[in-house]
Amino acid sequence: MLDLTFDAPKPRVISGATGDWEMVIGMEVHAQVASKAKLFSGASTEFGAEPNSNVSFVDAAMPGMLPVINEFCVEQAVRTGLGLKAKINLKSAFDRKNYFYPDLPQGYQISQLYEPIVGEGEVIVWMGEGVARRVRIERIHIEQDAGKSIHDMDPHMSFVDLNRTGVALMEIVSRPDIRGPEEAAAYVTKLRQILRYLGTCDGNMQNGNLRADVNVSVCRPGDYERYRESGDFSHLGTRCEIKNMNSMRFIQQAIEFEARRQIAILEDGGEVVQETRLFDPDRGETRSMRSKEEAHDYRYFPDPDLLPLEIEQEWVDAIRDSLPELPDEKKARFIAEFGLSDYDASVLTADVESAAYFEDVARGRDGKLAANWVINELFGRLKKDGHDITRSPVSPGQLGGIIDLIRKGDISGKIAKELFEIVYTEGGDPARIVEERGMKQVTDAGAIEAAVDEVIAANPAQVEKARDNPKLAGWFVGQVMKATGGKANPKAVNEIVRKKLDL
Amino acid sequence: MGDLNRMTIAEARDALRRGEVSAVELTEACLAAIEAAGALNAVVHGTPELALEQARAADARLRAGGAPDMCGIPLGIKDLFCTRGVPSQAASFILNGFRPEYESTVTSRLFEAGAVMLGKLNMDEFAMGSSNETSTYGSAVNPWRRVDDETPLTPGGSSGGSAAAVAADLCLAATGTDTGGSIRQPAAFSGIVGLKPTYGRCSRWGIIAFASSLDQAGPMTKSVRDAAIMLAAMAGHDPKDSTSADIPVPDFEAALNGDIRGRKIGIPREYRMEGMPAEIESLWAEGRRMLRDAGAEVVDISLPHTKYALPAYYVIAPAEASSNLARYDGVRYGHRAKLGAGDGITEMYEKTRAEGFGDEVQRRVMIGTYVLSAGFYDAYYNRARKVRTLIAKDFEDAFAQGVEAILTPTTPSAAFGLGEMADADPVRMYLNDVFTVTVNLAGLPAVSVPAGLDSQGLPLGLQLIGRPWEEGALLNAAHVIETAAGFASRPSRWW
């Protein structure tokens, strides 16, 4: 078991006219299950298909159609639960959440209110070296997504696209353990990272495959601790829920705005009204969507078309055995095994692909050197082109080859960067490129001596000065390097210059 | 051969196999009978061309030999079943013009076995009703009449069209569905056999849902043997229905040996209701005698929670219905109201559903919405679920004492006049289901067998309730009553 010791970060404090305020944030993250088929119908989940082309009779809620659970989606939810170190409920059940909307053909969403498939778990959210927030997960349940209503294509009509209808979602509900906008973004980032490690959600926020409802309230310093000790929510302020956020930046902006809005109300002697709000990114503010009084009565009841979902402990164990190494474990191992800094290890474990790439490069080589090359050269270069690691033109083998050439002393660091650029843009075997293009470092003492002699002979005045000021030796080294096209071994050049100048 | 349409399935099967009659001849006889029976309003969408096409295919199969029992048997199909390319409206205006692009599992199985579809049959709207009077097509009429009385009577409901069609020999048999008695009560009112199988025996896929946890399809036939034959063709596990049971379908017909010696038959004392007509009481006594005469051990039993069944049913069924019927919103298929200037989505829903659903459906949707709403859920829906568990346990206890079947009357009265209940409290209509709903709540199989006529010459039925998955034994007991009662009466033809 991974031993994690860390300190909790300070909650975000906003100073008001009447004293300090703290934020309390809980999140409901909706993650689309990475599945080719929908939750209760065999229809495809492909993104960007022609409107209403991925729609089965079940999705369109034709008369007499019945849902049948997709076992793969259940497996992904269990996998996610295990990844969040959560309790897996061997028996869960589906409920209907009833409301009318054209993009909800059944007139109800099949969800899990009373008996979710995953119970309590946790996410460790790192806020710096040795500083992290332990965010408790309350539950994860599986449910159907709705379709899409389009109101802006025609002045008189609305259109409905049911492609998304019935796609499987996992709703991951946290406890109100997040204490600031940065922590909220870091929580979603960490959750997304874990989901992508597990392969249970692609984490694509632009496509809406990962979106969050954010519950925000404010309280006075000390209130939150009283809540944690007693479990009594009355120590906390009234919360507002900001719906459907799909950008880390907007999540932070919305929380900041919302907290300040609530503080302003409270400091004016008013009361925060529990309600659902929407964030308007153009104006940077949240707006009321519906009040508690206008809230739907969803008339939840057990879905009589579906039997309770019962799974076997053996099946859960088999899924547990197939879990990949997760981010926190991987990061700890990179630090221990490769001697990386906390920061480098974090960067390299941000996603599975980068971590795997790094490990391929680092295997049998100097880990720190490999990390430098992957992070500084490769990531920098990819970023310039807007590529991610999966589209790197340089393979781990090629980058390893470059590092090997440096270690052998065949090329200098400077030449290595040139070589990297050649490999990046043109491809090819680094050792062969070095050979063919004569990029190999000159280590032959005779050749270097000849070059040094030439420079000394051509610059008698500088030689004089150097005898008084030994620091000028560097100038000679530079000239020699220039004369050899950078191929001379700088260390050898330095030694020979000093010898010839009697320094 | 004359009157081919009067044959039972078993008779027709044997005659077809012997080549004494063809499926086309049988079908033509039924189509002619339907043609002449407009006054019964039992068939609401005739499919004569499809029927003849299926009959010709069945004849080819019969000639080739080895055809299944149902091959060439002309059937009527309740309008609740989705039948590909054929109007399937659940007798509701909200599904006006709806023709599904798919075939229900039960009708698929029947057609794969070679059965012939004559047309779709009348019913109460969305199967909600006990008299067929809530149908958008107008009521089906019972072929039976009181002696010297031309008052049109209800064939019962919701499968009233099925019962009328079978009783009037418009088809050899029909499919029905039963949520609270919708097969058994019309069977009793029309002098035919109606079987509600164990919940999960027949797939619900493609049957327009009323109350998912109670709905079950079953056969409505002229004899117990026919029910056994037809159930075998309808039943079986369907991966498309999560509530369909993955257990083998036995040969139900083989169970009909008439031997019930030593079998324990329970008589539940709670079914002896205050004010029950003497004729029903004596029919029930007659049934007990028939079973005893056949060597069964008839014992008194108690099903203590029976009195809570009807209220629990009228909470659970509407609750599920209110959700199941939410999909009829005018967005994708069926009726959509014409909208006025400025009308938005809310008006579209309200007008469409107000125009599309009849009064009884609206009443049940409202009851269901109410009992599920915040603050009432525990008091109504959750309490009803607890009652349901207790009712199921009552039966389990009885079966645990060795009882193999339970005998009760099917209905508290014979068929009543159409329109007679029009001004009555809806609860009076619901009381028709008092002997039948317990079975649906417990998911058990039950059959109604015609056992006699009342003083006005109307048929009365007895109900036998069986152990789960033991439809064979249940039908065998029913077969004993059928044989002993020797019910051979038919309605005299007035239509």
XYZ file of N, CA and C in Angstrom, chain A residues 278-457:
540
model
N -26.733 29.018 -13.386
C -25.936 28.760 -14.581
C -24.825 29.794 -14.665
N -23.660 29.378 -15.158
C -22.547 30.320 -15.307
C -22.549 30.866 -16.731
N -22.465 32.185 -16.822
C -22.387 32.837 -18.131
C -20.934 33.261 -18.347
N -20.209 32.530 -19.189
C -18.768 32.810 -19.329
C -18.506 34.174 -19.963
N -19.439 34.685 -20.765
C -19.233 35.991 -21.406
C -19.223 37.109 -20.367
N -20.129 36.995 -19.392
C -20.204 38.030 -18.363
C -19.442 37.648 -17.102
N -18.982 36.402 -17.044
C -18.241 35.947 -15.868
C -19.087 35.906 -14.615
N -20.389 35.627 -14.758
C -21.240 35.606 -13.568
C -22.202 34.431 -13.599
N -22.747 34.083 -12.420
C -23.750 33.017 -12.358
C -25.125 33.670 -12.306
N -26.094 32.982 -12.893
C -27.465 33.499 -12.921
C -28.433 32.425 -12.461
N -29.499 32.843 -11.821
C -30.478 31.895 -11.310
C -31.153 31.151 -12.465
N -31.247 29.836 -12.334
C -31.895 29.009 -13.347
C -33.269 28.616 -12.837
N -33.311 28.062 -11.653
C -34.598 27.810 -11.005
C -34.404 27.738 -9.498
N -35.399 28.239 -8.785
C -35.320 28.277 -7.330
C -35.753 26.928 -6.773
N -35.585 26.783 -5.475
C -35.961 25.532 -4.812
C -37.463 25.269 -5.006
N -38.246 26.352 -4.979
C -39.692 26.200 -5.146
C -40.043 25.701 -6.548
N -39.237 26.161 -7.526
C -39.516 25.749 -8.908
C -38.866 24.411 -9.243
N -38.131 23.860 -8.288
C -37.409 22.606 -8.553
C -38.399 21.517 -8.944
N -37.977 20.658 -9.861
C -38.838 19.566 -10.302
C -39.083 18.592 -9.156
N -40.249 17.995 -9.143
C -40.488 16.829 -8.302
C -40.284 15.636 -9.220
N -39.146 14.989 -9.063
C -38.774 13.953 -10.046
C -39.506 12.630 -9.851
N -40.254 12.499 -8.781
C -41.044 11.284 -8.556
C -40.212 10.016 -8.797
N -39.058 9.981 -8.178
C -38.198 8.790 -8.298
C -38.947 7.548 -7.820
N -38.819 6.466 -8.539
C -39.280 5.166 -8.031
C -38.506 4.076 -8.753
N -38.443 2.888 -8.176
C -37.616 1.819 -8.771
C -38.114 1.466 -10.168
N -37.204 1.357 -11.118
C -37.616 1.058 -12.490
C -38.111 -0.389 -12.578
N -39.404 -0.576 -12.869
C -39.933 -1.942 -12.876
C -39.522 -2.741 -14.110
N -38.866 -2.101 -15.067
C -38.403 -2.838 -16.246
C -37.061 -3.531 -16.006
N -36.406 -3.173 -14.909
C -35.060 -3.709 -14.662
C -35.004 -4.396 -13.309
N -34.419 -5.548 -13.284
C -34.225 -6.249 -12.014
C -33.071 -5.574 -11.278
N -32.997 -5.729 -9.960
C -31.837 -5.204 -9.240
C -30.553 -5.755 -9.869
N -29.528 -4.920 -9.865
C -28.261 -5.308 -10.485
C -27.412 -6.035 -9.448
N -27.203 -7.315 -9.660
C -26.408 -8.082 -8.698
C -25.131 -8.556 -9.365
N -24.009 -8.278 -8.718
C -22.716 -8.686 -9.269
C -21.984 -9.537 -8.250
N -21.033 -10.303 -8.741
C -20.323 -11.259 -7.886
C -19.018 -10.643 -7.373
N -18.672 -10.989 -6.139
C -17.409 -10.512 -5.569
C -16.216 -10.964 -6.422
N -16.309 -12.172 -6.977
C -15.200 -12.702 -7.800
C -14.977 -11.809 -9.022
N -16.087 -11.353 -9.586
C -16.007 -10.491 -10.768
C -15.331 -9.172 -10.391
N -15.731 -8.635 -9.239
C -15.138 -7.381 -8.760
C -13.635 -7.590 -8.513
N -13.302 -8.732 -7.915
C -11.890 -9.014 -7.637
C -11.084 -9.108 -8.929
N -11.687 -9.725 -9.941
C -10.982 -9.854 -11.226
C -10.739 -8.473 -11.836
N -11.723 -7.584 -11.680
C -11.544 -6.220 -12.199
C -10.434 -5.520 -11.400
N -10.470 -5.730 -10.085
C -9.437 -5.111 -9.230
C -8.042 -5.583 -9.664
N -7.932 -6.881 -9.961
C -6.635 -7.425 -10.366
C -6.153 -6.844 -11.692
N -7.086 -6.359 -12.493
C -6.698 -5.853 -13.816
C -6.464 -4.338 -13.803
N -6.578 -3.719 -12.614
C -6.396 -2.260 -12.565
C -4.960 -1.896 -12.915
N -4.781 -0.823 -13.648
C -3.423 -0.371 -13.935
C -2.835 0.333 -12.711
N -1.526 0.621 -12.766
C -0.904 1.444 -11.732
C -1.522 2.838 -11.834
N -1.963 3.370 -10.710
C -2.668 4.653 -10.731
C -1.698 5.815 -10.478
N -2.123 7.039 -10.752
C -1.188 8.176 -10.753
C -0.343 8.333 -9.488
N -0.975 8.232 -8.316
C -0.194 8.463 -7.097
C 0.892 7.401 -6.919
N 0.528 6.147 -7.225
C 1.504 5.054 -7.119
C 2.624 5.249 -8.131
N 2.249 5.614 -9.323
C 3.233 5.758 -10.393
C 4.212 6.885 -10.059
N 3.657 7.971 -9.574
C 4.502 9.123 -9.243
C 5.494 8.746 -8.142
N 5.001 8.065 -7.124
C 5.882 7.658 -6.021
C 6.989 6.733 -6.544
N 6.600 5.852 -7.431
C 7.600 4.921 -7.971
C 8.633 5.666 -8.829
N 8.208 6.624 -9.622
C 9.144 7.390 -10.456
C 10.164 8.121 -9.582
N 9.659 8.666 -8.457
C 10.565 9.378 -7.558
C 11.580 8.392 -6.965
N 11.068 7.248 -6.520
C 11.940 6.267 -5.870
C 12.883 5.593 -6.865
N 12.342 5.233 -8.018
C 13.100 4.403 -8.946
C 14.048 5.221 -9.818
N 13.625 6.410 -10.207
C 14.421 7.195 -11.152
C 15.051 8.426 -10.505
N 14.799 8.625 -9.216
C 15.383 9.766 -8.525
C 14.850 11.102 -9.010
N 13.599 11.110 -9.477
C 13.042 12.355 -10.021
C 12.593 13.283 -8.906
N 12.496 14.557 -9.235
C 11.915 15.510 -8.301
C 10.404 15.302 -8.293
N 9.757 15.778 -7.228
C 8.301 15.681 -7.122
C 7.652 16.324 -8.343
N 8.198 17.471 -8.721
C 7.619 18.203 -9.843
C 7.737 17.415 -11.142
N 8.948 16.937 -11.440
C 9.148 16.177 -12.681
C 8.273 14.923 -12.706
N 8.212 14.259 -11.558
C 7.401 13.039 -11.503
C 5.933 13.361 -11.751
N 5.465 14.502 -11.232
C 4.074 14.909 -11.460
C 3.821 15.155 -12.931
N 4.754 15.881 -13.547
C 4.577 16.209 -14.968
C 4.538 14.928 -15.798
N 5.452 14.016 -15.489
C 5.564 12.802 -16.305
C 4.426 11.818 -16.079
N 3.749 11.922 -14.924
C 2.644 10.995 -14.675
C 1.293 11.634 -14.928
N 1.288 12.835 -15.511
C 0.022 13.536 -15.748
C -0.917 12.665 -16.566
N -0.375 11.954 -17.536
C -1.216 10.999 -18.256
C -0.421 9.733 -18.527
N -1.172 8.664 -18.754
C -0.538 7.348 -18.905
C 0.451 7.327 -20.050
N 0.096 8.003 -21.146
C 0.935 7.950 -22.338
C 2.293 8.587 -22.077
N 2.305 9.742 -21.414
C 3.571 10.409 -21.112
C 4.421 9.549 -20.200
N 3.740 8.961 -19.199
C 4.471 8.136 -18.237
C 5.093 6.926 -18.936
N 4.327 6.316 -19.814
C 4.826 5.133 -20.515
C 5.984 5.520 -21.430
N 5.857 6.671 -22.075
C 6.904 7.168 -22.966
C 8.189 7.365 -22.169
N 8.013 8.043 -21.032
C 9.186 8.314 -20.203
C 9.852 7.015 -19.756
N 9.047 6.085 -19.324
C 9.628 4.823 -18.830
C 10.402 4.104 -19.925
N 9.890 4.176 -21.151
C 10.587 3.553 -22.272
C 11.954 4.210 -22.483
N 11.963 5.538 -22.365
C 13.228 6.259 -22.562
C 14.185 5.978 -21.400
N 13.612 5.983 -20.177
C 14.461 5.909 -18.988
C 15.005 4.509 -18.720
N 14.350 3.499 -19.288
C 14.744 2.117 -18.995
C 16.214 1.891 -19.358
N 17.046 1.555 -18.374
C 18.465 1.295 -18.592
C 19.281 2.559 -18.807
N 18.675 3.716 -18.569
C 19.418 4.978 -18.750
C 19.320 5.812 -17.484
N 19.948 6.940 -17.501
C 19.887 7.870 -16.371
C 18.491 8.504 -16.352
N 17.755 8.218 -15.283
C 16.368 8.672 -15.197
C 16.224 10.180 -15.235
N 17.113 10.871 -14.516
C 17.011 12.328 -14.457
C 17.267 12.940 -15.825
N 18.303 12.379 -16.506
C 18.625 12.888 -17.842
C 17.442 12.627 -18.792
N 16.882 11.426 -18.680
C 15.739 11.085 -19.516
C 14.593 12.042 -19.237
N 14.337 12.308 -17.928
C 13.240 13.208 -17.555
C 13.464 14.595 -18.144
N 14.729 15.097 -18.054
C 15.023 16.416 -18.621
C 14.701 16.468 -20.098
N 15.140 15.434 -20.791
C 14.918 15.422 -22.241
C 13.439 15.311 -22.600
N 12.746 14.456 -21.868
C 11.309 14.291 -22.185
C 10.561 15.582 -21.877
N 10.812 16.138 -20.700
C 10.027 17.311 -20.280
C 10.460 18.556 -21.061
N 11.768 18.837 -21.047
C 12.199 20.125 -21.607
C 12.230 20.131 -23.128
N 12.840 19.111 -23.702
C 12.977 19.124 -25.166
C 11.718 18.618 -25.854
N 11.351 17.388 -25.519
C 10.235 16.777 -26.250
C 8.912 17.500 -25.992
N 8.518 17.639 -24.710
C 7.239 18.295 -24.408
C 7.203 19.722 -24.951
N 8.365 20.417 -24.813
C 8.441 21.800 -25.287
C 8.187 21.854 -26.784
N 8.850 20.935 -27.466
C 8.739 20.932 -28.926
C 7.322 20.555 -29.361
N 6.738 19.552 -28.683
C 5.377 19.117 -29.023
C 4.379 20.243 -28.779
N 4.591 20.958 -27.691
C 3.690 22.043 -27.334
C 3.695 23.112 -28.427
N 4.913 23.357 -28.939
C 5.053 24.345 -30.006
C 4.176 23.964 -31.208
N 4.105 22.675 -31.486
C 3.310 22.192 -32.624
C 1.869 21.873 -32.252
N 1.551 22.028 -30.974
C 0.189 21.710 -30.545
C -0.118 20.224 -30.584
N 0.923 19.386 -30.473
C 0.702 17.941 -30.461
C 0.701 17.415 -29.026
N 0.059 16.269 -28.823
C 0.269 15.608 -27.537
C 1.208 14.424 -27.752
N 1.560 13.778 -26.674
C 2.612 12.754 -26.703
C 2.296 11.620 -27.678
N 0.992 11.346 -27.843
C 0.636 10.225 -28.723
C 0.970 10.534 -30.177
N 1.199 11.822 -30.453
C 1.533 12.175 -31.840
C 3.001 12.613 -31.973
N 3.812 12.177 -31.032
C 5.226 12.546 -31.086
C 5.909 11.903 -32.296
N 6.591 12.723 -33.123
C 7.325 12.129 -34.252
C 8.590 11.421 -33.794
N 9.013 11.692 -32.559
C 10.221 11.039 -32.035
C 9.795 9.890 -31.121
N 10.245 8.709 -31.426
C 9.865 7.563 -30.605
C 10.751 7.513 -29.369
N 10.302 6.793 -28.319
C 11.163 6.643 -27.135
C 12.523 6.056 -27.521
N 12.559 5.139 -28.493
C 13.814 4.534 -28.930
C 14.753 5.584 -29.508
N 14.197 6.481 -30.300
C 15.026 7.531 -30.915
C 15.558 8.493 -29.865
N 14.663 8.889 -28.932
C 15.118 9.818 -27.905
C 16.173 9.142 -27.017
N 15.940 7.879 -26.718
C 16.924 7.107 -25.945
C 18.265 7.065 -26.671
N 18.211 6.912 -27.989
C 19.425 6.877 -28.804
C 20.216 8.174 -28.682
N 19.500 9.277 -28.692
C 20.164 10.584 -28.554
C 20.867 10.671 -27.193
N 20.105 10.234 -26.146
C 20.671 10.288 -24.797
C 21.911 9.387 -24.697
N 21.833 8.223 -25.345
C 22.987 7.310 -25.337
C 24.217 7.970 -25.971
N 24.002 8.707 -27.049
C 25.114 9.377 -27.732
C 25.746 10.428 -26.827
N 24.898 11.089 -26.029
C 25.438 12.091 -25.090
C 26.290 11.390 -24.029
N 25.711 10.283 -23.495
C 26.406 9.582 -22.425
C 27.754 9.023 -22.875
N 27.800 8.564 -24.102
C 29.054 7.994 -24.616
C 30.087 9.082 -24.919
N 29.623 10.344 -24.909
C 30.518 11.442 -25.242
C 30.637 11.635 -26.742
N 29.769 10.977 -27.517
C 29.834 11.126 -28.969
C 29.371 12.495 -29.425
N 28.423 13.054 -28.692
C 27.947 14.394 -29.060
C 27.856 15.245 -27.811
N 27.944 16.519 -28.003
C 27.787 17.451 -26.890
C 26.304 17.748 -26.729
N 25.981 18.374 -25.596
C 24.589 18.737 -25.347
C 24.061 19.636 -26.440
N 24.901 20.519 -26.915
C 24.457 21.487 -27.918
C 24.130 20.762 -29.224
N 25.063 19.867 -29.609
C 24.828 19.090 -30.830
C 23.606 18.205 -30.672
N 23.435 17.700 -29.415
C 22.296 16.818 -29.167
C 20.988 17.525 -29.490
N 20.911 18.810 -29.146
C 19.690 19.565 -29.441
C 19.478 19.698 -30.935
N 20.570 19.907 -31.651
C 20.454 19.968 -33.119
C 19.990 18.626 -33.663
N 20.616 17.569 -33.096
C 20.265 16.215 -33.533
C 18.781 15.926 -33.268
N 18.322 16.360 -32.089
C 16.911 16.144 -31.732
C 15.996 16.788 -32.770
N 16.353 18.009 -33.161
C 15.523 18.729 -34.127
C 15.479 17.981 -35.467
N 16.647 17.419 -35.849
C 16.692 16.652 -37.109
C 15.806 15.414 -37.011
N 15.954 14.701 -35.892
C 15.145 13.489 -35.702
C 13.662 13.869 -35.677
N 13.339 14.959 -35.003
C 11.949 15.409 -34.869
C 11.347 15.733 -36.227
N 12.109 16.448 -37.032
C 11.536 16.905 -38.315
C 11.747 15.909 -39.447
N 12.877 15.215 -39.435
C 13.163 14.342 -40.580
C 13.062 12.863 -40.249
N 13.152 12.521 -38.962
C 13.154 11.110 -38.574
C 14.540 10.500 -38.758
N 14.654 9.193 -38.525
C 15.930 8.513 -38.721
C 16.577 8.072 -37.430
N 17.603 7.233 -37.584
C 18.316 6.692 -36.436
C 19.369 7.700 -35.995
N 19.297 8.171 -34.723
C 20.209 9.237 -34.275
C 21.690 8.903 -34.506
N 22.094 7.657 -34.183
C 23.518 7.298 -34.313
C 23.962 7.414 -35.770
N 23.093 6.997 -36.648
C 23.437 7.027 -38.055
C 23.513 8.463 -38.575
N 22.577 9.303 -38.111
C 22.587 10.719 -38.520
C 23.901 11.359 -38.094
N 24.296 11.098 -36.853
C 25.538 11.660 -36.321
C 26.723 11.228 -37.188
N 26.725 9.943 -37.532
C 27.783 9.384 -38.352
C 27.803 10.040 -39.722
N 26.620 10.012 -40.375
C 26.533 10.463 -41.762
C 26.800 11.955 -41.914
N 26.358 12.719 -40.934
C 26.496 14.174 -41.086
C 27.714 14.709 -40.361
N 28.560 13.823 -39.902
C 29.810 14.244 -39.266
C 29.594 15.083 -38.033
N 28.576 14.717 -37.234
C 28.265 15.521 -36.055
C 28.984 15.019 -34.814
N 29.773 13.975 -35.004
C 30.408 13.361 -33.860
C 31.404 14.328 -33.224
N 31.452 14.300 -31.950
C 32.338 15.153 -31.175
C 33.787 14.765 -31.462
N 34.652 15.775 -31.617
C 36.071 15.477 -31.825
C 36.713 15.284 -30.458
N 37.203 14.090 -30.167
C 37.855 13.836 -28.881
C 39.347 13.574 -29.109
N 39.734 13.486 -30.409
C 41.137 13.250 -30.774
C 41.965 14.440 -30.324
N 42.875 14.229 -29.337
C 43.652 15.313 -28.741
C 44.495 16.048 -29.782
N 45.043 15.309 -30.739
C 45.881 15.923 -31.767
C 45.117 16.961 -32.568
N 43.930 16.584 -32.980
C 43.120 17.489 -33.801
C 42.752 18.724 -32.998
N 42.400 18.491 -31.718
C 42.007 19.639 -30.891
C 43.211 20.550 -30.664
N 44.363 19.935 -30.410
C 45.591 20.727 -30.201
C 45.879 21.618 -31.399
N 45.752 21.049 -32.598
C 45.998 21.814 -33.813
C 45.064 23.016 -33.894
N 43.813 22.785 -33.536
C 42.841 23.874 -33.602
C 43.164 24.942 -32.569
N 43.570 24.504 -31.374
C 43.916 25.447 -30.302
C 45.145 26.275 -30.739
N 46.130 25.572 -31.305
C 47.340 26.266 -31.766
C 46.973 27.346 -32.775
N 46.079 27.022 -33.665
C 45.681 27.985 -34.694
C 45.080 29.244 -34.080
N 44.185 29.029 -33.116
C 43.522 30.175 -32.483
C 44.536 31.027 -31.718
N 45.460 30.348 -31.002
C 46.476 31.084 -30.234
C 47.368 31.915 -31.176
N 47.750 31.282 -32.264
C 48.632 31.968 -33.222
C 47.937 33.175 -33.837
